CSV table of C-alpha atoms in Angstrom, one decimal:
chain,number,residue,atom,x,y,z
A,1,MET,CA,11.2,-52.6,-31.4
A,2,SER,CA,11.1,-49.2,-33.2
A,3,ASP,CA,9.5,-46.2,-31.8
A,4,ALA,CA,6.8,-46.4,-34.4
A,5,THR,CA,6.2,-49.9,-33.7
A,6,SER,CA,5.8,-49.2,-30.0
A,7,GLU,CA,3.6,-46.5,-30.6
A,8,GLN,CA,1.3,-48.6,-33.0
A,9,HIS,CA,1.1,-51.4,-30.2
A,10,SER,CA,0.1,-48.8,-27.6
A,11,THR,CA,-2.4,-47.3,-29.8
A,12,ARG,CA,-4.0,-50.7,-30.8
A,13,GLU,CA,-4.0,-51.8,-27.0
A,14,ARG,CA,-5.5,-48.2,-26.0
A,15,LEU,CA,-8.2,-48.8,-28.5
A,16,TYR,CA,-9.1,-52.3,-27.4
A,17,ARG,CA,-9.0,-51.4,-23.7
A,18,THR,CA,-11.6,-48.8,-24.4
A,19,MET,CA,-13.9,-50.9,-26.3
A,20,ARG,CA,-13.6,-53.7,-23.9
A,21,LEU,CA,-14.6,-51.1,-21.1
A,22,ILE,CA,-17.6,-49.8,-23.0
A,23,ARG,CA,-18.7,-53.6,-23.9
A,24,ARG,CA,-18.6,-54.9,-20.3
A,25,PHE,CA,-19.8,-51.7,-18.8
A,26,GLU,CA,-22.9,-52.3,-20.8
A,27,GLU,CA,-23.2,-55.8,-19.8
A,28,TYR,CA,-22.9,-54.9,-16.4
A,29,CYS,CA,-25.8,-52.2,-16.8
A,30,ILE,CA,-28.2,-54.7,-18.4
A,31,LYS,CA,-27.6,-56.9,-15.3
A,32,LEU,CA,-28.5,-54.0,-13.1
A,33,VAL,CA,-31.6,-53.1,-15.3
A,34,ARG,CA,-32.8,-56.7,-14.7
A,35,SER,CA,-32.0,-56.4,-11.0
A,36,GLY,CA,-34.0,-53.3,-10.7
A,37,GLU,CA,-31.2,-51.3,-9.7
A,38,ILE,CA,-31.2,-49.0,-12.7
A,39,ALA,CA,-34.6,-47.7,-13.2
A,40,GLY,CA,-36.2,-47.4,-16.6
A,41,GLY,CA,-33.6,-49.4,-18.7
A,42,ILE,CA,-30.8,-48.2,-20.9
A,43,HIS,CA,-30.2,-48.0,-24.6
A,44,PRO,CA,-27.4,-50.5,-25.1
A,45,TYR,CA,-24.2,-49.6,-27.2
A,46,ILE,CA,-23.2,-53.0,-27.7
A,47,GLY,CA,-21.7,-53.6,-31.3
A,48,GLN,CA,-20.7,-49.9,-31.9
A,49,GLU,CA,-17.7,-49.7,-29.4
A,50,ALA,CA,-15.3,-49.0,-32.3
A,51,ILE,CA,-16.8,-45.7,-33.2
A,52,ALA,CA,-16.6,-44.0,-29.8
A,53,ALA,CA,-13.3,-45.5,-29.3
A,54,GLY,CA,-11.8,-44.5,-32.6
A,55,VAL,CA,-13.3,-41.0,-32.5
A,56,CYS,CA,-12.3,-40.0,-28.9
A,57,ALA,CA,-8.8,-41.5,-29.4
A,58,ALA,CA,-8.2,-38.8,-32.0
A,59,LEU,CA,-9.4,-35.8,-29.4
A,60,ARG,CA,-7.6,-33.8,-27.1
A,61,PRO,CA,-8.6,-33.7,-23.1
A,62,ASP,CA,-9.9,-30.2,-23.9
A,63,ASP,CA,-12.0,-30.7,-27.0
A,64,TYR,CA,-15.8,-31.2,-26.7
A,65,ILE,CA,-18.2,-34.0,-27.3
A,66,THR,CA,-22.0,-34.0,-27.4
A,67,SER,CA,-23.7,-37.4,-27.1
A,68,THR,CA,-26.9,-39.1,-27.6
A,69,HIS,CA,-29.6,-41.3,-25.6
A,70,ARG,CA,-27.2,-44.3,-26.6
A,71,GLY,CA,-24.3,-42.5,-25.0
A,72,HIS,CA,-22.5,-44.5,-22.5
A,73,GLY,CA,-19.7,-45.3,-24.9
A,74,HIS,CA,-19.1,-41.8,-25.9
A,75,VAL,CA,-18.8,-40.9,-22.3
A,76,LEU,CA,-16.5,-43.4,-21.2
A,77,ALA,CA,-14.1,-43.3,-24.4
A,78,LYS,CA,-13.8,-39.4,-23.5
A,79,GLY,CA,-12.4,-40.4,-20.1
A,80,ALA,CA,-15.3,-40.3,-17.5
A,81,ASP,CA,-14.9,-42.2,-14.3
A,82,PRO,CA,-16.7,-45.6,-14.8
A,83,ALA,CA,-17.5,-45.7,-11.2
A,84,GLY,CA,-19.1,-42.4,-11.5
A,85,MET,CA,-20.8,-43.4,-14.5
A,86,MET,CA,-22.4,-46.5,-13.2
A,87,ALA,CA,-23.2,-44.8,-9.8
A,88,GLU,CA,-25.2,-42.0,-12.1
A,89,LEU,CA,-26.9,-44.9,-14.0
A,90,THR,CA,-28.2,-46.5,-10.5
A,91,GLY,CA,-29.2,-42.8,-9.3
A,92,ARG,CA,-26.8,-42.5,-6.5
A,93,VAL,CA,-25.4,-39.1,-5.1
A,94,THR,CA,-21.8,-40.3,-6.1
A,95,GLY,CA,-22.7,-40.1,-9.7
A,96,LEU,CA,-21.2,-37.9,-12.4
A,97,ASN,CA,-24.3,-35.6,-11.8
A,98,LYS,CA,-25.3,-36.7,-8.4
A,99,GLY,CA,-27.9,-39.4,-9.9
A,100,ARG,CA,-29.7,-36.5,-11.4
A,101,GLY,CA,-28.9,-37.3,-15.2
A,102,GLY,CA,-29.1,-40.9,-15.3
A,103,SER,CA,-28.3,-43.0,-18.6
A,104,MET,CA,-29.6,-40.2,-21.1
A,105,HIS,CA,-28.3,-37.2,-19.7
A,106,ALA,CA,-24.5,-38.0,-18.2
A,107,ALA,CA,-22.2,-35.1,-18.6
A,108,ASP,CA,-18.6,-34.0,-17.1
A,109,VAL,CA,-17.8,-30.5,-18.4
A,110,SER,CA,-14.5,-30.8,-16.8
A,111,LEU,CA,-13.6,-33.5,-19.6
A,112,GLY,CA,-15.4,-31.7,-22.4
A,113,ILE,CA,-18.5,-34.1,-22.0
A,114,LEU,CA,-21.4,-31.6,-22.7
A,115,GLY,CA,-23.9,-34.2,-22.1
A,116,ALA,CA,-25.7,-37.0,-23.5
A,117,ASN,CA,-29.0,-36.1,-24.7
A,118,GLY,CA,-32.4,-37.8,-24.9
A,119,ILE,CA,-33.7,-35.5,-27.6
A,120,VAL,CA,-32.8,-36.9,-31.1
A,121,GLY,CA,-30.2,-34.7,-32.8
A,122,ALA,CA,-30.2,-32.2,-30.0
A,123,GLY,CA,-26.3,-32.4,-29.5
A,124,ALA,CA,-25.6,-30.9,-33.0
A,125,PRO,CA,-26.4,-27.4,-32.1
A,126,ILE,CA,-24.5,-27.5,-28.7
A,127,ALA,CA,-21.4,-29.0,-30.4
A,128,ALA,CA,-21.8,-26.2,-32.9
A,129,GLY,CA,-22.3,-23.7,-30.3
A,130,ALA,CA,-19.2,-25.0,-28.3
A,131,ALA,CA,-17.2,-24.8,-31.4
A,132,TRP,CA,-18.2,-21.3,-32.1
A,133,ALA,CA,-17.3,-20.2,-28.5
A,134,ALA,CA,-13.8,-21.8,-29.0
A,135,THR,CA,-13.3,-20.0,-32.2
A,136,ARG,CA,-14.4,-16.6,-30.7
A,137,ALA,CA,-12.0,-17.1,-27.8
A,138,GLY,CA,-9.2,-17.9,-30.0
A,139,GLU,CA,-8.7,-21.3,-28.9
A,140,ASP,CA,-7.9,-24.4,-31.3
A,141,ARG,CA,-10.6,-26.9,-29.7
A,142,ILE,CA,-12.8,-28.8,-31.8
A,143,ALA,CA,-16.4,-30.2,-31.0
A,144,VAL,CA,-17.7,-33.7,-31.9
A,145,SER,CA,-21.6,-34.3,-32.3
A,146,PHE,CA,-22.5,-37.7,-32.1
A,147,PHE,CA,-26.1,-38.8,-33.5
A,148,GLY,CA,-27.7,-41.7,-35.2
A,149,ASP,CA,-29.0,-42.2,-38.5
A,150,GLY,CA,-32.3,-41.4,-37.3
A,151,ALA,CA,-31.4,-37.9,-36.8
A,152,VAL,CA,-30.1,-36.9,-40.2
A,153,SER,CA,-33.5,-35.7,-41.2
A,154,GLN,CA,-34.1,-33.8,-38.1
A,155,GLY,CA,-34.2,-29.9,-38.8
A,156,VAL,CA,-32.2,-29.1,-36.0
A,157,VAL,CA,-29.0,-31.0,-37.3
A,158,LEU,CA,-29.6,-29.8,-40.9
A,159,GLU,CA,-29.3,-26.1,-39.2
A,160,SER,CA,-26.4,-27.0,-37.5
A,161,PHE,CA,-24.9,-28.1,-40.6
A,162,ASN,CA,-25.9,-24.8,-42.2
A,163,LEU,CA,-24.3,-22.8,-39.4
A,164,ALA,CA,-21.1,-24.8,-39.2
A,165,ALA,CA,-20.8,-24.5,-43.0
A,166,LEU,CA,-21.3,-20.6,-43.0
A,167,TRP,CA,-19.0,-19.9,-40.2
A,168,GLN,CA,-16.4,-22.6,-41.0
A,169,LEU,CA,-16.8,-24.1,-37.4
A,170,PRO,CA,-14.3,-26.6,-36.0
A,171,VAL,CA,-17.0,-29.2,-35.5
A,172,LEU,CA,-17.0,-32.9,-36.6
A,173,PHE,CA,-20.5,-34.5,-37.1
A,174,VAL,CA,-20.3,-38.3,-36.3
A,175,CYS,CA,-23.6,-40.3,-37.6
A,176,GLU,CA,-23.5,-43.7,-36.2
A,177,ASN,CA,-25.4,-45.6,-38.9
A,178,ASN,CA,-26.3,-48.8,-37.2
A,179,GLY,CA,-29.3,-49.4,-39.8
A,180,TYR,CA,-32.1,-48.6,-37.6
A,181,ALA,CA,-33.6,-45.5,-35.9
A,182,SER,CA,-35.5,-47.8,-33.1
A,183,THR,CA,-37.2,-50.3,-35.3
A,184,LEU,CA,-37.2,-48.2,-38.5
A,185,THR,CA,-34.6,-49.1,-41.2
A,186,VAL,CA,-32.5,-46.4,-42.7
A,187,ASP,CA,-33.5,-47.5,-46.1
A,188,ASP,CA,-37.3,-46.6,-45.2
A,189,ALA,CA,-36.3,-43.4,-43.4
A,190,VAL,CA,-33.6,-41.8,-45.4
A,191,ALA,CA,-34.0,-40.4,-48.9
A,192,GLY,CA,-30.6,-39.9,-50.9
A,193,THR,CA,-27.5,-40.8,-48.9
A,194,ILE,CA,-26.3,-39.6,-45.1
A,195,VAL,CA,-22.9,-38.2,-46.6
A,196,GLY,CA,-25.2,-36.7,-49.2
A,197,ARG,CA,-26.9,-34.3,-46.3
A,198,ALA,CA,-23.4,-33.1,-45.6
A,199,ALA,CA,-22.5,-32.4,-49.1
A,200,ALA,CA,-25.6,-30.2,-49.7
A,201,PHE,CA,-24.1,-27.8,-47.2
A,202,GLY,CA,-20.5,-28.1,-48.8
A,203,ILE,CA,-19.3,-30.0,-45.9
A,204,PRO,CA,-16.9,-32.8,-46.9
A,205,ALA,CA,-18.1,-36.1,-45.8
A,206,VAL,CA,-16.9,-39.8,-45.8
A,207,GLN,CA,-18.3,-43.0,-45.0
A,208,VAL,CA,-16.2,-45.2,-42.5
A,209,ASP,CA,-16.3,-48.8,-41.4
A,210,GLY,CA,-17.6,-48.3,-37.9
A,211,SER,CA,-16.5,-51.7,-36.8
A,212,ASP,CA,-12.8,-50.8,-37.4
A,213,ALA,CA,-11.5,-48.5,-34.8
A,214,GLU,CA,-8.3,-47.9,-36.6
A,215,ALA,CA,-10.4,-46.8,-39.6
A,216,VAL,CA,-12.3,-44.5,-37.4
A,217,LEU,CA,-9.2,-43.3,-35.6
A,218,THR,CA,-7.6,-42.4,-38.8
A,219,ALA,CA,-10.5,-40.5,-40.3
A,220,THR,CA,-11.0,-38.6,-37.0
A,221,ARG,CA,-7.5,-37.6,-37.1
A,222,GLU,CA,-7.6,-36.3,-40.5
A,223,TYR,CA,-10.8,-34.3,-40.4
A,224,GLY,CA,-10.3,-33.4,-36.9
A,225,GLU,CA,-6.9,-31.7,-37.7
A,226,ARG,CA,-8.5,-30.0,-40.6
A,227,ALA,CA,-11.2,-28.6,-38.5
A,228,ARG,CA,-8.5,-27.8,-35.8
A,229,SER,CA,-6.4,-25.7,-38.1
A,230,GLY,CA,-9.5,-23.7,-39.7
A,231,GLY,CA,-10.7,-26.1,-42.4
A,232,GLY,CA,-14.3,-26.0,-41.2
A,233,PRO,CA,-16.7,-28.9,-40.3
A,234,ALA,CA,-16.8,-32.5,-41.7
A,235,LEU,CA,-19.1,-35.4,-41.6
A,236,LEU,CA,-18.1,-38.8,-40.7
A,237,GLU,CA,-20.7,-41.6,-41.4
A,238,CYS,CA,-19.7,-44.6,-39.4
A,239,THR,CA,-21.6,-47.7,-40.3
A,240,ALA,CA,-21.9,-50.1,-37.8
A,241,TYR,CA,-24.3,-52.9,-36.2
A,242,ARG,CA,-26.3,-52.7,-33.1
A,243,PHE,CA,-26.1,-56.1,-31.5
A,244,ASP,CA,-28.6,-55.8,-28.6
A,245,ALA,CA,-32.0,-54.0,-28.3
A,246,HIS,CA,-32.5,-50.4,-29.1
A,247,HIS,CA,-33.8,-49.9,-25.4
A,248,THR,CA,-33.6,-52.8,-22.8
A,249,TRP,CA,-37.5,-53.0,-22.7
A,250,GLU,CA,-37.3,-55.2,-25.8
A,251,HIS,CA,-35.7,-57.7,-23.5
A,252,ARG,CA,-39.4,-58.0,-22.0
A,253,SER,CA,-41.6,-57.3,-25.0
A,254,PHE,CA,-39.9,-59.5,-27.6
A,255,VAL,CA,-40.8,-56.9,-30.4
A,256,ARG,CA,-39.4,-58.4,-33.4
A,257,TYR,CA,-38.2,-56.2,-36.6
A,258,ARG,CA,-35.0,-58.1,-37.2
A,259,THR,CA,-34.5,-61.6,-38.1
A,260,ARG,CA,-32.1,-64.1,-36.4
A,261,GLU,CA,-30.1,-64.4,-39.4
A,262,GLU,CA,-29.6,-60.8,-39.8
A,263,VAL,CA,-28.6,-60.3,-36.1
A,264,ALA,CA,-26.0,-63.3,-36.8
A,265,GLU,CA,-24.8,-61.9,-39.6
A,266,GLY,CA,-24.0,-58.3,-38.1
A,267,ARG,CA,-22.4,-60.0,-35.0
A,268,SER,CA,-20.0,-61.6,-37.3
A,269,ARG,CA,-18.0,-58.5,-37.5
A,270,ASP,CA,-17.6,-57.9,-33.9
A,271,PRO,CA,-15.5,-54.9,-33.7
A,272,LEU,CA,-13.6,-56.2,-30.4
A,273,LEU,CA,-12.6,-59.4,-32.4
A,274,ILE,CA,-11.3,-57.2,-35.1
A,275,GLN,CA,-9.4,-55.2,-32.7
A,276,ALA,CA,-8.3,-58.2,-30.6
A,277,GLU,CA,-6.6,-59.8,-33.7
A,278,LEU,CA,-4.1,-56.9,-34.0
A,279,LEU,CA,-2.9,-57.2,-30.4
A,280,PRO,CA,0.5,-59.0,-29.5
A,281,ALA,CA,0.2,-62.3,-27.6
A,282,GLY,CA,-1.1,-62.1,-24.4
A,283,ALA,CA,-2.6,-58.4,-24.6
A,284,GLN,CA,-6.1,-59.4,-24.8
A,285,GLU,CA,-6.1,-61.5,-21.8
A,286,ARG,CA,-4.4,-59.1,-19.6
A,287,ILE,CA,-6.6,-56.1,-20.6
A,288,ASP,CA,-9.7,-58.2,-20.3
A,289,ARG,CA,-8.6,-58.7,-16.4
A,290,GLU,CA,-7.9,-55.3,-15.8
A,291,VAL,CA,-11.2,-54.1,-17.2
A,292,GLU,CA,-13.0,-56.6,-15.2
A,293,ASP,CA,-11.3,-55.3,-12.1
A,294,VAL,CA,-12.2,-51.9,-12.7
A,295,LEU,CA,-16.0,-52.7,-13.5
A,296,GLU,CA,-16.3,-55.0,-10.5
A,297,SER,CA,-14.9,-52.2,-8.4
A,298,ALA,CA,-17.3,-49.6,-10.1
A,299,ARG,CA,-20.3,-51.9,-9.4
A,300,GLU,CA,-19.3,-52.1,-5.9
A,301,PHE,CA,-18.9,-48.3,-5.5
A,302,ALA,CA,-22.4,-47.6,-7.2
A,303,LEU,CA,-24.3,-50.0,-5.1
A,304,GLU,CA,-22.8,-49.1,-1.9
A,305,SER,CA,-23.4,-45.3,-2.5
A,306,PRO,CA,-26.1,-43.6,-0.7
A,307,LYS,CA,-29.3,-42.7,-2.8
A,308,PRO,CA,-30.5,-39.2,-3.0
A,309,ASP,CA,-32.5,-37.3,-0.1
A,310,PRO,CA,-35.9,-36.6,-1.3
A,311,ALA,CA,-35.8,-33.5,0.8
A,312,ASP,CA,-33.1,-32.4,-1.8
A,313,ALA,CA,-35.1,-32.9,-4.8
A,314,LEU,CA,-35.3,-29.2,-5.7
A,315,ASP,CA,-31.7,-28.6,-5.6
A,316,HIS,CA,-29.8,-27.4,-8.6
A,317,LEU,CA,-33.0,-26.2,-10.3
A,318,TYR,CA,-32.1,-22.7,-10.6
A,319,ALA,CA,-28.5,-21.4,-11.3
A,320,THR,CA,-29.3,-18.7,-8.3
A,321,GLY,CA,-29.8,-21.4,-5.7
A,322,LEU,CA,-33.4,-20.1,-5.6
A,323,ARG,CA,-35.5,-22.3,-3.0
A,324,PRO,CA,-39.3,-22.6,-3.3
A,325,ARG,CA,-41.2,-20.7,-0.4
A,326,ALA,CA,-41.8,-22.6,2.8
A,327,GLY,CA,-44.6,-25.1,2.5
A,328,VAL,CA,-44.5,-25.7,-1.1
A,329,THR,CA,-43.1,-29.4,-0.8
A,330,SER,CA,-44.7,-30.3,2.5
A,331,HIS,CA,-47.7,-32.1,0.6
A,332,ALA,CA,-45.5,-33.8,-2.0
């Protein structure tokens, strides 16, 4: 086997492993929502795994990402510990953020994960700021901002486009177009095109098949290296289909905005199956077993970890460590 072929096999297995990890992590978490171990529910990333896997496979460990309310896949793909992530979602002190961030605010700055964000589009200016800071420091890091199709008309995203273009910042804007902003279709919400939004600011933009991890990886490498070498920002519109609910509350409310036929058609292009077909014999089964072991250990770690002490509820609110005056919490 040539070095090139060996490298291709390694990349394909790595992409599939990341995607399988994300898919099964989300399925584990849906069960934990139903059992009450995860309070409030989650926004499942099922069906979009190829985007996070492909983008993050092209990044260096010191590159930055900002994420969304549907951010578990991005955080895991960037290298976050699955056990720490699951503990975070179940509100345990061993979580990535001591159980204080939860599903929509997980972060690990040591890995360049500047945080998921419950505010639509709010990661874009954070990514632009991180890219600006890297440039000012003379570093060749790049920043990636993930957001959904529902964010492309948010003012803060367009302002971030403007500054990134003016200052030629090394930032990649990655729009995950799954066709819906909650329950509103992209056709009913977006005038013109998503790539056209970037083009209006002179930012190169390309639409990519977000169900094909290798296509996403190729595009990210191309535009990522362009940004890293001083070429400025770019936008990738990654088209995909969200297989599961916008939020797990739909599992109880039974809201209907998609037909069964549409969902079945969307599921027909499963990114995991597309990637699995590229693997050598036996690789899929081996990776599936390994991922299952990792996630079962993560589940056990999370559920065996202690929950926070209510007496510590005000910790970490102030950078100075300022505590409230005596007696403030006595009647809580």
